[in-house]
Short mmCIF file of C-alpha atoms in Angstrom, two decimals:
data_model
loop_
_atom_site.label_atom_id
_atom_site.label_comp_id
_atom_site.label_asym_id
_atom_site.label_seq_id
_atom_site.Cartn_x
_atom_site.Cartn_y
_atom_site.Cartn_z
CA MET A 18 -29.31 -88.29 88.88
CA ASN A 19 -25.57 -88.97 88.98
CA THR A 20 -24.07 -92.43 89.03
CA ALA A 21 -24.01 -93.70 92.60
CA ILE A 22 -20.62 -93.60 94.31
CA CYS A 23 -21.15 -96.08 97.12
CA GLN A 24 -19.10 -97.86 99.73
CA LYS A 25 -19.67 -101.59 99.94
CA SER A 26 -20.47 -101.43 103.65
CA LEU A 27 -21.08 -98.96 106.46
CA PRO A 28 -18.36 -99.28 109.12
CA PHE A 29 -20.22 -97.29 111.79
CA ALA A 30 -24.02 -97.17 112.00
CA PRO A 31 -25.01 -94.39 114.42
CA TRP A 32 -28.43 -95.92 115.12
CA MET A 33 -26.75 -98.98 116.66
CA GLN A 34 -25.51 -97.27 119.84
CA ALA A 35 -27.47 -95.27 122.40
CA VAL A 36 -24.72 -92.64 122.72
CA SER A 37 -24.61 -91.99 118.97
CA ARG A 38 -28.41 -91.85 118.61
CA ARG A 39 -28.56 -88.78 120.87
CA LEU A 40 -27.48 -85.28 119.83
CA PRO A 41 -24.70 -84.34 119.80
CA GLY A 42 -23.62 -87.99 120.27
CA VAL A 43 -19.86 -87.47 120.40
CA GLN A 44 -17.19 -89.90 121.55
CA PRO A 45 -13.38 -89.68 121.58
CA VAL A 46 -11.27 -91.42 118.94
CA SER A 47 -7.51 -91.67 118.58
CA LEU A 48 -5.61 -89.30 116.31
CA GLU A 49 -4.67 -92.34 114.21
CA GLU A 50 -8.40 -92.76 113.44
CA TRP A 51 -8.91 -89.11 112.48
CA LEU A 52 -8.86 -89.61 108.68
CA GLN A 53 -10.13 -92.59 106.71
CA VAL A 54 -9.53 -94.17 103.31
CA ASP A 55 -12.18 -96.60 102.10
CA ASP A 56 -13.24 -98.57 99.03
CA ALA A 57 -14.93 -95.53 97.41
CA TYR A 58 -11.71 -93.48 97.58
CA SER A 59 -10.83 -93.28 93.89
CA ALA A 60 -14.39 -92.57 92.71
CA GLN A 61 -15.00 -89.94 95.39
CA MET A 62 -11.68 -88.22 94.63
CA THR A 63 -12.45 -88.05 90.91
CA TYR A 64 -15.80 -86.43 91.68
CA ARG A 65 -14.24 -84.03 94.21
CA ALA A 66 -11.74 -82.81 91.61
CA ARG A 67 -14.57 -82.16 89.17
CA LEU A 68 -16.57 -80.24 91.77
CA VAL A 69 -13.62 -78.10 92.87
CA SER A 70 -12.82 -77.28 89.25
CA GLY A 71 -16.40 -76.49 88.28
CA LYS A 72 -18.07 -75.08 91.41
CA GLY A 73 -15.43 -72.66 92.73
CA GLN A 74 -16.49 -70.88 95.90
CA GLN A 75 -19.60 -73.02 96.16
CA VAL A 76 -17.35 -75.80 97.47
CA LEU A 77 -14.11 -74.09 98.53
CA ARG A 78 -13.71 -70.81 100.43
CA CYS A 79 -11.04 -69.41 102.69
CA ASP A 80 -11.12 -66.06 104.47
CA PRO A 81 -7.67 -64.40 104.38
CA ALA A 82 -7.66 -64.45 108.19
CA CYS A 83 -8.02 -68.23 108.02
CA ARG A 84 -5.07 -68.88 105.74
CA ASP A 85 -2.64 -69.76 108.56
CA ALA A 86 -5.12 -72.26 109.97
CA ALA A 87 -5.66 -73.81 106.51
CA CYS A 88 -1.90 -74.19 106.08
CA GLU A 89 -1.60 -75.74 109.54
CA LEU A 90 -4.40 -78.18 108.67
CA LEU A 91 -2.62 -79.20 105.46
CA GLY A 92 0.57 -79.80 107.44
CA MET A 93 -1.28 -82.02 109.91
CA VAL A 94 -2.88 -84.02 107.12
CA LEU A 95 0.48 -84.51 105.39
CA THR A 96 1.92 -85.80 108.65
CA HIS A 97 -0.94 -88.22 109.02
CA ILE A 98 -1.45 -89.69 105.54
CA PRO A 99 1.60 -91.98 105.18
CA ARG A 100 -0.12 -94.46 107.51
CA LEU A 101 -3.05 -94.48 105.08
CA GLY A 102 -1.01 -95.61 102.08
CA PHE A 103 0.23 -92.29 100.66
CA GLU A 104 3.86 -91.91 99.53
CA PHE A 105 5.92 -88.72 99.32
CA VAL A 106 7.92 -88.30 96.13
CA GLY A 107 11.12 -86.28 95.86
CA ASP A 108 9.69 -83.74 93.40
CA GLY A 109 7.30 -82.33 96.02
CA SER A 110 4.37 -84.49 95.09
CA VAL A 111 2.37 -87.19 96.86
CA LEU A 112 1.38 -90.53 95.39
CA ARG A 113 -2.16 -91.39 96.47
CA PRO A 114 -3.35 -94.91 97.34
CA ASP A 115 -5.06 -95.09 93.93
CA GLY A 116 -1.79 -94.28 92.11
CA VAL A 117 -2.62 -90.65 91.25
CA SER A 118 0.18 -88.13 91.80
CA VAL A 119 -0.72 -84.80 93.46
CA GLN A 120 1.65 -81.83 93.38
CA LEU A 121 1.65 -80.14 96.77
CA ASP A 122 0.75 -76.44 96.67
CA ASN A 123 1.19 -74.65 99.99
CA ALA A 124 -0.22 -71.48 98.44
CA ARG A 125 -3.56 -73.31 98.01
CA PRO A 126 -3.88 -75.47 101.12
CA LEU A 127 -7.59 -76.29 100.85
CA TRP A 128 -7.31 -77.03 97.13
CA THR A 129 -4.41 -79.37 97.87
CA LEU A 130 -6.46 -81.12 100.55
CA SER A 131 -9.29 -81.57 98.05
CA GLN A 132 -6.91 -83.58 95.86
CA LEU A 133 -5.61 -85.79 98.68
CA VAL A 134 -8.29 -87.00 101.07
CA GLN A 135 -11.98 -87.88 101.04
CA GLU A 136 -12.80 -85.67 104.02
CA ASP A 137 -14.45 -82.30 103.72
CA PHE A 138 -13.13 -79.74 106.20
CA LEU A 139 -14.78 -76.77 107.92
CA ILE A 140 -12.43 -74.43 109.83
CA LEU A 141 -14.03 -72.45 112.63
CA GLN A 142 -12.19 -69.68 114.45
CA LYS A 143 -13.01 -68.43 117.93
CA GLU A 144 -14.33 -64.88 117.82
CA GLY A 145 -15.47 -63.64 121.20
CA ASP A 146 -17.64 -66.34 122.76
CA ARG A 147 -18.50 -68.16 119.53
CA HIS A 148 -16.86 -70.15 116.74
CA VAL A 149 -17.25 -68.75 113.21
CA LEU A 150 -16.90 -70.58 109.88
CA ARG A 151 -13.95 -68.95 108.09
CA GLY A 152 -12.56 -71.72 105.88
CA ALA A 153 -14.28 -74.57 104.09
CA LEU A 154 -13.73 -77.40 101.67
CA LEU A 155 -17.25 -78.78 101.23
CA CYS A 156 -17.67 -80.98 98.17
CA PHE A 157 -20.36 -83.24 99.60
CA PRO A 158 -22.93 -81.06 101.43
CA ALA A 159 -25.96 -82.90 102.83
CA SER A 160 -28.71 -80.46 101.84
CA TRP A 161 -27.05 -77.20 102.84
CA ALA A 162 -25.20 -74.51 100.94
CA LEU A 163 -21.79 -73.13 101.88
CA ASP A 164 -22.56 -69.63 100.63
CA GLN A 165 -25.49 -69.40 103.09
CA LYS A 166 -23.41 -70.43 106.12
CA PHE A 167 -19.93 -69.02 105.50
CA GLY A 168 -18.95 -66.35 108.01
CA HIS A 169 -21.64 -67.44 110.51
CA GLY A 170 -21.39 -68.93 114.00
CA LEU A 171 -22.50 -72.41 115.03
CA THR A 172 -26.05 -71.48 115.97
CA GLU A 173 -26.66 -69.65 112.70
CA ILE A 174 -25.10 -72.51 110.74
CA HIS A 175 -27.61 -74.98 112.15
CA THR A 176 -30.72 -72.83 111.69
CA PRO A 177 -33.39 -74.02 110.89
CA VAL A 178 -32.74 -77.59 112.10
CA GLU A 179 -35.66 -78.44 114.40
CA GLU A 180 -33.67 -80.59 116.86
CA TYR A 181 -30.96 -77.96 117.24
CA ASP A 182 -32.60 -76.07 120.10
CA ASP A 183 -30.94 -73.66 122.54
CA ASN A 184 -29.85 -76.51 124.80
CA ILE A 185 -28.14 -78.42 121.98
CA ALA A 186 -26.65 -75.16 120.66
CA ARG A 187 -25.01 -74.46 124.03
CA ARG A 188 -23.72 -78.02 124.31
CA VAL A 189 -22.18 -77.97 120.83
CA GLU A 190 -20.59 -74.56 121.44
CA ARG A 191 -19.11 -75.94 124.66
CA LEU A 192 -17.73 -78.90 122.71
CA PHE A 193 -15.93 -76.55 120.36
CA HIS A 194 -14.57 -74.50 123.26
CA ALA A 195 -13.35 -77.69 124.94
CA ALA A 196 -11.86 -79.26 121.78
CA ARG A 197 -8.24 -80.24 122.34
CA ALA A 198 -5.26 -80.64 120.04
CA GLY A 199 -4.38 -84.28 119.49
CA GLN A 200 -7.73 -85.61 120.75
CA PRO A 201 -10.43 -85.79 118.08
CA LEU A 202 -14.06 -86.19 119.01
CA MET A 203 -16.27 -88.17 116.61
CA ARG A 204 -19.97 -88.36 115.88
CA ALA A 205 -22.02 -89.65 112.96
CA ASN A 206 -25.42 -88.96 111.46
CA ALA A 207 -27.59 -90.95 109.09
CA LEU A 208 -30.12 -89.91 106.44
CA ARG A 209 -32.11 -91.68 103.75
CA TYR A 210 -31.74 -90.44 100.17
CA ARG A 211 -33.29 -91.45 96.89
CA ASP A 212 -30.78 -89.45 94.84
CA PRO A 213 -27.26 -90.87 95.32
CA ASP A 214 -25.50 -87.66 94.25
CA LEU A 215 -23.00 -86.74 96.98
CA TYR A 216 -23.34 -83.05 96.09
CA HIS A 217 -26.63 -81.91 97.66
CA PRO A 218 -26.36 -78.14 98.30
CA ARG A 219 -30.09 -77.40 98.36
CA ARG A 220 -32.15 -77.85 101.50
CA GLY A 221 -35.07 -80.17 100.79
CA SER A 222 -33.46 -81.37 97.56
CA ASP A 223 -34.41 -84.97 98.34
CA THR A 224 -37.46 -84.71 100.53
CA ASP A 225 -39.16 -88.10 100.22
CA ARG A 226 -36.75 -89.85 102.59
CA SER A 227 -39.20 -92.68 103.35
CA ALA A 228 -38.70 -93.95 99.82
CA GLY A 229 -34.92 -93.69 99.95
CA THR A 230 -32.85 -96.63 98.83
CA TYR A 231 -29.53 -95.18 100.01
CA ILE A 232 -28.25 -94.58 103.53
CA ARG A 233 -26.01 -91.54 103.74
CA SER A 234 -23.88 -91.26 106.87
CA GLU A 235 -21.36 -88.56 107.75
CA ARG A 236 -18.50 -89.49 110.06
CA GLN A 237 -17.73 -86.12 111.64
CA THR A 238 -14.77 -85.18 113.85
CA ILE A 239 -13.89 -82.12 115.90
CA LEU A 240 -10.19 -81.32 116.43
CA ARG A 241 -8.34 -78.22 117.57
CA LEU A 242 -5.24 -77.12 115.66
CA PRO A 243 -2.39 -76.68 118.18
CA GLU A 244 -0.73 -73.57 116.70
CA THR A 245 -3.54 -71.34 115.41
CA GLY A 246 -6.16 -72.65 117.87
CA ALA A 247 -8.78 -72.98 115.13
CA VAL A 248 -11.20 -75.90 115.35
CA VAL A 249 -11.44 -78.25 112.38
CA PHE A 250 -14.67 -80.09 111.69
CA SER A 251 -14.07 -82.94 109.26
CA ILE A 252 -16.74 -84.86 107.36
CA HIS A 253 -16.17 -88.25 105.76
CA THR A 254 -19.25 -89.16 103.73
CA TYR A 255 -20.44 -92.73 103.37
CA LEU A 256 -23.19 -93.72 100.96
CA VAL A 257 -24.40 -97.31 100.97
CA ARG A 258 -27.37 -99.05 99.45
CA GLU A 259 -29.75 -100.08 102.18
CA ALA A 260 -29.52 -103.63 100.84
CA ASP A 261 -25.79 -103.61 101.63
CA LEU A 262 -26.23 -102.99 105.36
CA SER A 263 -25.20 -105.88 107.57
CA PRO A 264 -27.99 -108.05 109.01
CA ASP A 265 -27.41 -106.49 112.45
CA GLN A 266 -27.56 -102.96 111.00
CA THR A 267 -30.77 -103.76 109.14
CA ALA A 268 -32.36 -105.17 112.29
CA GLY A 269 -31.18 -102.14 114.29
CA LEU A 270 -32.68 -99.78 111.71
CA LEU A 271 -36.06 -101.43 112.20
CA ARG A 272 -35.78 -100.86 115.96
CA HIS A 273 -34.44 -97.31 115.62
CA PRO A 274 -35.65 -95.72 112.35
CA ILE A 275 -33.61 -92.76 111.17
CA GLU A 276 -36.12 -89.96 111.40
CA MET A 277 -33.62 -87.12 111.53
CA PRO A 278 -34.87 -83.83 110.04
CA ALA A 279 -34.28 -83.37 106.32
CA GLY A 280 -31.24 -81.20 105.70
CA GLU A 281 -29.45 -81.80 108.99
CA MET A 282 -26.77 -79.15 109.12
CA THR A 283 -23.16 -79.66 110.03
CA PRO A 284 -21.17 -79.16 112.16
#
């Protein structure tokens, strides 16, 4: 079991609102709220760098046809991050909020993103009437493996999640078709874990959720890239000790237990 990398609090508890308790549970947010920096930033970034260095294509993959979209995503992130405390330096590097300098590498857009922000990114491209996963930076999978889902469409990505039936599949596909540039949609999930490791690539790797002492919540957004038209699914992972939930969140969890299926897939 790895040392727990936890946030001190959970800013958005999906069980607290009726709209976020239902699948797919999306709501619009402003572009300014697209990316987040929180109190676990430095520790998460250190772990991400280690995973990218050691895991290779298990955490980072980009189809050649997705390169333009990955570069466009990097450009959008670079436009966005100054408001989050990042500083551009004249030598082509970026100074992160934790003081670490990152040299920008446009030839490796997803690698560069892995060194800058806490979010994981899945890039889905429209092929016929479906969206297919063609680019991914996935350091913190919640019980699913990138190599099993890469190159698949949304429905195949979610198999075998019990709650992801044909009706939900059609609704989520419609969401991706309707995704607009400049207008992110946000949802969040919540799962109990005993093992605090943020890297959980195996389905069923932490099955006894009733005994979990950690609440893991993914803040997920859907956003279309304006130039390439690809859809970006971002995942910001929060891990908090159940004891650190606010009193209202704890009371809400008693009223609405998180009984989501183990290994809920994303997006």
